[in-house]
Amino acid sequence: MKKQFVKILSLCVLGAATVFVSCDKDEDDEKPEVKTEKRVYILNEGSWNGNNSTLDVYYPDGENTYQSKIFAAANGQGLGDTGQDILAYGDRIYVSVWGSNYLAKLDQKGKIIEKHEFTADEGQPRQLAVKDGFIYVSTYGGKVIKFDTTTIATSNGSVEVGPHPEGICISGNTLYATIAGDYNVAYDSTLAVVDLTNFTLKDKFVVGLDPNIVLAVKDELYVIHYTDPLAGTQEIMSVDPTAKTSTLFSDGSKIATDGENLYYVKSFTDYSEYPIVKTVTSFAKKDSETSPLDLTSTPELSSAIVYLFEIDPDNGDFYVGTTDYATNGVIYRFDKNGKFITKFETSSISPSHAAFLK
Amino acid sequence: MASALLWAEPLFAQSDSTIHRDVKAVDVEAHTQKRQAVPMQTMSAVEIQQLGVQNLADAVRRFSGTNVKDYGGVGGLKTVSVRGLGAAHTAVSYDGVVVSDCQAGHIDIGRFDIGSIETIELTIGQHDGLLQSASAFAHAAMLSISTRKPNFAERQTDANVRLKGGSFGYFDTQFEAARKVHHSTLSGMVQFMRSNGDYRYTIPNVDSTVRGRRDNSDIRSARAEINLTTTDSSRFQNHLKAYGFYSERGLPGSVIFYYQQAKERLADKNFFVQNDCRLRLHDNLMLRFQAKYNYSWNRYEDTNVKYTSGRYVELNTQHEGYLSAAGLWSWRPIDVALAGDVIYNTLESDIKDNPQPRRLTLLSALNVRAVLQRFEATVTLVARHTSEKVEFGARPDDLKRFTPAFSLKWSNNRVTIRAMAKETYRVPTFNELYYTTLGTTLLKPEDARELNVGFDFGTGKFDFSADFYVNDVDNKIVAIPTLYVWKMANYGKVKIWGADVAAGTEFDIAEVKLKLTANYSYQKAIDVTNSNSKLYKSQIPYTPLHSGKAAAVATFGKYSLSATSIVSGKRYFLEYNIPDNEIEAYAEFSATATRRFDIGTSHLTASLSCLNITDNQYSVIKYYPMPGRQFQLQLNFFL
């Protein structure tokens, strides 16, 4: 069974959470056809080889209702194994499912409109980004693959970026992909720069060992990488793609933006004192001394593992999802001033990403 | 040991009656299958054939209190855990010598062929026989496999040929021959097996059904054995065995919805030579010496674009040297046995950062038994010293442990009442200590405590037994998921309460002999690690609260017919006990018809089996479906 552990490595790798929210400024290019109330889609990863990834939806403006497993309800079948990333574009939802190896376009109820199954050569899908009617997917085949949102059945070409690209993000006309290289003899440590005008690899430079998340905040670029992958320690680097430099900003495990500011989470678990396992979690805002979230009503968050950290681009609400890798996840919602609003349990293990549909 | 004594029995029976009585007095329990101070279950070659038992795992899962984790198909991993204790707590012995795998810890019992087995014996706690290696006392349970012994009743040469074929491209052939030379018997066997394993399955998926065919599930294997047994009256007997095994198989992996691309392959080689020698120096003194050299090798390969070279290959080689000496002194009413083992294990691996560990284990066991009329009390003390060396990096501290066991028995002609308490532990495996990113050398052994009370009642026509137990597991070795990787840790306490009840009866209706057996197991195994956790008091994964087995065999002259069933209640495949994590209850039914044909002094048996008659689509391990309905024909020719 030891083989499982090798595979699990890949599963436990962090995803780029907030890429599309912040990077894409073009969401209003396409007007939603049906506009009801706002929805927040929550993607639960599930457990490895459990075929128990699920999609839930939360209506923040309504009666605070939460619908579990909407994908299963709409399609009569489950999402499959390990939902990896989700984003909303136009009035459609796009979801990449790593284990089950597909990208799907869903309607608002979660019903599949179209599906792309990745070939062995393309590799299994990881993270998503969108711009100007095109979805970009990083894959285990060492590629970023481009799909036209009008039909995702076949790809519109791909770019080789390096072994095991993970987080991707678009800023202006440039796509950034972190190259983690998990299955190499040694980890990679570069950021690939793809010019979207001609969809070619323009540049590649070192940002830090095993980079996993990349996020653009206005004209700034941030990358999270592992300082010690085995200890799970991570730090946030401030990256200058023009000078090709990367400087330490802070330790941190998740980043998100409301479009203006950088918010980050430090959620680290210390396994060095076996068998005592201790998690310490805190929230921070760049250039601010105080925590952006008031944890008075939710003290348990300061010792919970944060697996999801997203900001509603519309009103600045914070969504924090926790995991224990065994029981169903919990989502905490705070308003933009950090005041606790509500919390709810998700329908499976490890909620990892959210998508906001206005 | 028990198995060894079984084959020793006819030998000693032929010898001087006084000596025989003495020897028998020492190990009288070995001859009566039940009536032990600990729960023990057996299955013979005859039962194996009559019941249409497929493989060793299929035999063991018919015992009560066992939980066989079966990943499905001929090549799928099969491990046995007993009464809620992990698989590494159960030792497996092959013709008297304990089999080990320091890398994985558990033994894949699917690897042993059922065709050449004479008896399978499962003992919980430890066997009543005292003249055993120290290793035999160092586990929570023992599965003893004894291979078929030649029958020289008719002539000096014994031979048999077996052909077996069935669904999903299964074919198995075996040839055995033995020759008697003076006081020695030389025997040899070869076996070849293949299977496509491409059975169809259906798995429910919300309101729909996933239909598929097991892919990359094929296996080929070859095995050869040479045995030389020598006996010199009642004073000396020796069993020398050489064993070679090769297999190459696909690993189909778990069923992932909407995507199947299993490319993993595993090749195994195993070779060992072992010697088991018994000497009776004096009426009151018996000695036993065991020696073994074991070589095992495996090669794992995966093909996926995610690897830089498109392929990942891993090679592992293990060597083991094993020496054991045991002595048994009998001064009725006291018997004293002392055993000492020296075991040396190495692992060479090209896994990243593997420190090429070497482990030296010294084990000793002292047993003192008092027999007073109908009472028998035994005290056992096992001592271990384990030390490890590595080429680089950290190594675990030396391990020094003493563990006790105690058993008490009262018996008369029909009834045995027993009680047993035993403390054991399992040493962390090389994978748990050193495997890249996963292992940690800080691991302590996983502790297990067993308490059992029970009784047997038997008249020959009717047998009944009931056992009640409480087990505790502490410092459980588990993989804890972290942000990035899984890490091994001693994290967990499990409390297990259970009951195993078994009944059997034999009677005749006219010319037909009927034998009915059934057992039922109750097992509550709950996580008591952390009272603040959502998982507190949840039933541990893959442990049904209720399970049972039943079998009926009718024999009339040269014919026999059997029907068997295995029933398991719902289980959870994850720690969290919610309906989403349930695995459905199942019942599997099988039937076998056997006929014997006499051809002069030779005979042939032919068996036709229908397994999983109802084509029940169930799985033992979630998303590792078991085969549906299948047929098998077996021909066995005995010279």
PDB file of C-alpha atoms in Angstrom, chain B residues 401-541:
ATOM      1  CA  ARG B 401      10.570  -4.756  25.782  1.00  0.00           C
ATOM      2  CA  PHE B 402       9.231  -7.481  28.047  1.00  0.00           C
ATOM      3  CA  THR B 403       5.705  -8.650  27.484  1.00  0.00           C
ATOM      4  CA  PRO B 404       3.776 -11.207  29.499  1.00  0.00           C
ATOM      5  CA  ALA B 405       1.007 -13.610  28.672  1.00  0.00           C
ATOM      6  CA  PHE B 406      -1.078 -15.794  30.905  1.00  0.00           C
ATOM      7  CA  SER B 407      -3.556 -18.522  30.199  1.00  0.00           C
ATOM      8  CA  LEU B 408      -5.709 -20.819  32.258  1.00  0.00           C
ATOM      9  CA  LYS B 409      -7.727 -23.788  31.184  1.00  0.00           C
ATOM     10  CA  TRP B 410     -10.025 -26.305  32.734  1.00  0.00           C
ATOM     11  CA  SER B 411     -11.185 -29.254  30.725  1.00  0.00           C
ATOM     12  CA  ASN B 412     -12.899 -32.585  30.929  1.00  0.00           C
ATOM     13  CA  ASN B 413     -13.957 -34.951  28.171  1.00  0.00           C
ATOM     14  CA  ARG B 414     -16.551 -32.630  26.743  1.00  0.00           C
ATOM     15  CA  VAL B 415     -15.959 -29.161  28.030  1.00  0.00           C
ATOM     16  CA  THR B 416     -13.036 -26.761  28.012  1.00  0.00           C
ATOM     17  CA  ILE B 417     -13.201 -23.451  29.809  1.00  0.00           C
ATOM     18  CA  ARG B 418     -10.453 -20.965  29.073  1.00  0.00           C
ATOM     19  CA  ALA B 419      -9.099 -17.564  29.902  1.00  0.00           C
ATOM     20  CA  MET B 420      -6.204 -15.733  28.338  1.00  0.00           C
ATOM     21  CA  ALA B 421      -4.485 -12.407  28.775  1.00  0.00           C
ATOM     22  CA  LYS B 422      -1.689 -11.307  26.544  1.00  0.00           C
ATOM     23  CA  GLU B 423       0.268  -8.189  25.938  1.00  0.00           C
ATOM     24  CA  THR B 424       1.958  -7.745  22.580  1.00  0.00           C
ATOM     25  CA  TYR B 425       3.066  -5.017  20.271  1.00  0.00           C
ATOM     26  CA  ARG B 426       4.221  -4.661  16.746  1.00  0.00           C
ATOM     27  CA  VAL B 427       7.468  -3.048  15.755  1.00  0.00           C
ATOM     28  CA  PRO B 428       7.193  -0.224  13.188  1.00  0.00           C
ATOM     29  CA  THR B 429       7.943  -1.401   9.671  1.00  0.00           C
ATOM     30  CA  PHE B 430      10.776  -0.097   7.527  1.00  0.00           C
ATOM     31  CA  ASN B 431       8.236   1.816   5.452  1.00  0.00           C
ATOM     32  CA  GLU B 432       6.765   3.452   8.514  1.00  0.00           C
ATOM     33  CA  LEU B 433      10.198   4.423   9.766  1.00  0.00           C
ATOM     34  CA  TYR B 434      11.992   5.408   6.603  1.00  0.00           C
ATOM     35  CA  TYR B 435       9.721   5.740   3.589  1.00  0.00           C
ATOM     36  CA  THR B 436      10.369   9.024   1.799  1.00  0.00           C
ATOM     37  CA  THR B 437       8.371  11.872   3.319  1.00  0.00           C
ATOM     38  CA  LEU B 438       6.050   9.459   5.086  1.00  0.00           C
ATOM     39  CA  GLY B 439       8.243   7.677   7.572  1.00  0.00           C
ATOM     40  CA  THR B 440       9.491   8.865  10.900  1.00  0.00           C
ATOM     41  CA  THR B 441      12.072   7.201  13.096  1.00  0.00           C
ATOM     42  CA  LEU B 442      10.372   8.559  16.202  1.00  0.00           C
ATOM     43  CA  LEU B 443       7.709   5.885  16.044  1.00  0.00           C
ATOM     44  CA  LYS B 444       7.143   3.676  19.017  1.00  0.00           C
ATOM     45  CA  PRO B 445       5.723   0.160  18.736  1.00  0.00           C
ATOM     46  CA  GLU B 446       1.965  -0.198  18.461  1.00  0.00           C
ATOM     47  CA  ASP B 447       0.709  -1.862  21.615  1.00  0.00           C
ATOM     48  CA  ALA B 448      -2.035  -4.442  21.833  1.00  0.00           C
ATOM     49  CA  ARG B 449      -3.618  -6.101  24.822  1.00  0.00           C
ATOM     50  CA  GLU B 450      -5.863  -9.111  24.546  1.00  0.00           C
ATOM     51  CA  LEU B 451      -8.239 -10.568  27.077  1.00  0.00           C
ATOM     52  CA  ASN B 452     -10.308 -13.626  26.232  1.00  0.00           C
ATOM     53  CA  VAL B 453     -12.648 -15.928  28.074  1.00  0.00           C
ATOM     54  CA  GLY B 454     -14.484 -18.742  26.410  1.00  0.00           C
ATOM     55  CA  PHE B 455     -15.480 -22.338  26.341  1.00  0.00           C
ATOM     56  CA  ASP B 456     -15.835 -25.318  24.020  1.00  0.00           C
ATOM     57  CA  PHE B 457     -18.383 -28.012  24.286  1.00  0.00           C
ATOM     58  CA  GLY B 458     -18.009 -31.034  22.090  1.00  0.00           C
ATOM     59  CA  THR B 459     -19.498 -34.497  21.794  1.00  0.00           C
ATOM     60  CA  GLY B 460     -18.134 -35.401  18.409  1.00  0.00           C
ATOM     61  CA  LYS B 461     -21.620 -35.117  16.922  1.00  0.00           C
ATOM     62  CA  PHE B 462     -22.098 -31.602  18.114  1.00  0.00           C
ATOM     63  CA  ASP B 463     -19.579 -28.881  18.885  1.00  0.00           C
ATOM     64  CA  PHE B 464     -20.139 -25.451  20.251  1.00  0.00           C
ATOM     65  CA  SER B 465     -17.740 -22.720  21.273  1.00  0.00           C
ATOM     66  CA  ALA B 466     -18.118 -19.182  22.480  1.00  0.00           C
ATOM     67  CA  ASP B 467     -15.431 -16.630  23.208  1.00  0.00           C
ATOM     68  CA  PHE B 468     -15.714 -13.129  24.544  1.00  0.00           C
ATOM     69  CA  TYR B 469     -12.911 -10.661  24.332  1.00  0.00           C
ATOM     70  CA  VAL B 470     -11.735  -7.175  25.104  1.00  0.00           C
ATOM     71  CA  ASN B 471      -8.761  -5.805  23.194  1.00  0.00           C
ATOM     72  CA  ASP B 472      -6.978  -2.503  23.509  1.00  0.00           C
ATOM     73  CA  VAL B 473      -4.734  -0.884  20.973  1.00  0.00           C
ATOM     74  CA  ASP B 474      -2.596   2.022  22.018  1.00  0.00           C
ATOM     75  CA  ASN B 475       0.061   4.058  20.242  1.00  0.00           C
ATOM     76  CA  LYS B 476      -1.625   2.978  17.050  1.00  0.00           C
ATOM     77  CA  ILE B 477       0.597   3.637  14.057  1.00  0.00           C
ATOM     78  CA  VAL B 478      -1.386   5.639  11.550  1.00  0.00           C
ATOM     79  CA  ALA B 479      -0.756   7.899   8.605  1.00  0.00           C
ATOM     80  CA  ILE B 480      -1.828  11.425   9.440  1.00  0.00           C
ATOM     81  CA  PRO B 481      -2.610  13.668   6.490  1.00  0.00           C
ATOM     82  CA  THR B 482      -0.797  16.956   6.593  1.00  0.00           C
ATOM     83  CA  LEU B 483      -0.982  19.945   4.325  1.00  0.00           C
ATOM     84  CA  TYR B 484       1.448  18.432   1.934  1.00  0.00           C
ATOM     85  CA  VAL B 485       2.174  14.792   2.697  1.00  0.00           C
ATOM     86  CA  TRP B 486       1.033  11.976   4.911  1.00  0.00           C
ATOM     87  CA  LYS B 487       3.103  11.353   7.989  1.00  0.00           C
ATOM     88  CA  MET B 488       3.273   8.310  10.203  1.00  0.00           C
ATOM     89  CA  ALA B 489       2.516   8.853  13.854  1.00  0.00           C
ATOM     90  CA  ASN B 490       1.663   6.962  17.003  1.00  0.00           C
ATOM     91  CA  TYR B 491      -1.752   8.450  17.230  1.00  0.00           C
ATOM     92  CA  GLY B 492      -4.687   6.502  18.378  1.00  0.00           C
ATOM     93  CA  LYS B 493      -6.300   4.335  20.947  1.00  0.00           C
ATOM     94  CA  VAL B 494      -8.833   1.720  19.956  1.00  0.00           C
ATOM     95  CA  LYS B 495     -11.064  -0.259  22.270  1.00  0.00           C
ATOM     96  CA  ILE B 496     -12.505  -3.466  20.952  1.00  0.00           C
ATOM     97  CA  TRP B 497     -15.209  -5.652  22.465  1.00  0.00           C
ATOM     98  CA  GLY B 498     -16.310  -8.748  20.723  1.00  0.00           C
ATOM     99  CA  ALA B 499     -17.766 -12.191  20.763  1.00  0.00           C
ATOM    100  CA  ASP B 500     -17.103 -15.156  18.495  1.00  0.00           C
ATOM    101  CA  VAL B 501     -19.616 -17.981  18.606  1.00  0.00           C
ATOM    102  CA  ALA B 502     -19.314 -21.134  16.535  1.00  0.00           C
ATOM    103  CA  ALA B 503     -21.326 -24.318  16.259  1.00  0.00           C
ATOM    104  CA  GLY B 504     -21.010 -27.457  14.213  1.00  0.00           C
ATOM    105  CA  THR B 505     -22.835 -30.721  13.923  1.00  0.00           C
ATOM    106  CA  GLU B 506     -22.467 -33.965  11.997  1.00  0.00           C
ATOM    107  CA  PHE B 507     -25.176 -36.510  11.429  1.00  0.00           C
ATOM    108  CA  ASP B 508     -26.305 -39.109   8.928  1.00  0.00           C
ATOM    109  CA  ILE B 509     -29.503 -39.262   6.946  1.00  0.00           C
ATOM    110  CA  ALA B 510     -29.588 -42.725   5.411  1.00  0.00           C
ATOM    111  CA  GLU B 511     -26.412 -42.941   3.316  1.00  0.00           C
ATOM    112  CA  VAL B 512     -25.740 -39.227   3.433  1.00  0.00           C
ATOM    113  CA  LYS B 513     -23.346 -37.707   5.925  1.00  0.00           C
ATOM    114  CA  LEU B 514     -24.214 -34.122   6.694  1.00  0.00           C
ATOM    115  CA  LYS B 515     -21.933 -31.604   8.289  1.00  0.00           C
ATOM    116  CA  LEU B 516     -23.183 -28.164   9.207  1.00  0.00           C
ATOM    117  CA  THR B 517     -21.065 -25.374  10.625  1.00  0.00           C
ATOM    118  CA  ALA B 518     -21.784 -21.749  11.373  1.00  0.00           C
ATOM    119  CA  ASN B 519     -20.170 -18.925  13.227  1.00  0.00           C
ATOM    120  CA  TYR B 520     -21.107 -15.430  14.206  1.00  0.00           C
ATOM    121  CA  SER B 521     -18.875 -12.537  15.234  1.00  0.00           C
ATOM    122  CA  TYR B 522     -19.770  -9.352  16.985  1.00  0.00           C
ATOM    123  CA  GLN B 523     -17.121  -6.684  17.050  1.00  0.00           C
ATOM    124  CA  LYS B 524     -17.341  -3.194  18.419  1.00  0.00           C
ATOM    125  CA  ALA B 525     -14.069  -1.462  17.684  1.00  0.00           C
ATOM    126  CA  ILE B 526     -14.166   2.207  18.500  1.00  0.00           C
ATOM    127  CA  ASP B 527     -11.741   5.066  18.348  1.00  0.00           C
ATOM    128  CA  VAL B 528     -11.126   6.420  21.851  1.00  0.00           C
ATOM    129  CA  THR B 529      -8.192   8.655  20.985  1.00  0.00           C
ATOM    130  CA  ASN B 530      -9.575  12.086  21.678  1.00  0.00           C
ATOM    131  CA  SER B 531     -12.846  12.801  23.458  1.00  0.00           C
ATOM    132  CA  ASN B 532     -13.039  16.235  21.804  1.00  0.00           C
ATOM    133  CA  SER B 533     -12.896  14.830  18.305  1.00  0.00           C
ATOM    134  CA  LYS B 534     -15.887  14.295  16.037  1.00  0.00           C
ATOM    135  CA  LEU B 535     -14.452  10.832  15.553  1.00  0.00           C
ATOM    136  CA  TYR B 536     -14.586   9.900  19.221  1.00  0.00           C
ATOM    137  CA  LYS B 537     -16.237   6.514  19.707  1.00  0.00           C
ATOM    138  CA  SER B 538     -16.765   5.998  16.009  1.00  0.00           C
ATOM    139  CA  GLN B 539     -16.394   2.468  14.693  1.00  0.00           C
ATOM    140  CA  ILE B 540     -13.005   2.053  13.031  1.00  0.00           C
ATOM    141  CA  PRO B 541     -13.027   1.643   9.246  1.00  0.00           C
TER     142      PRO B 541
END
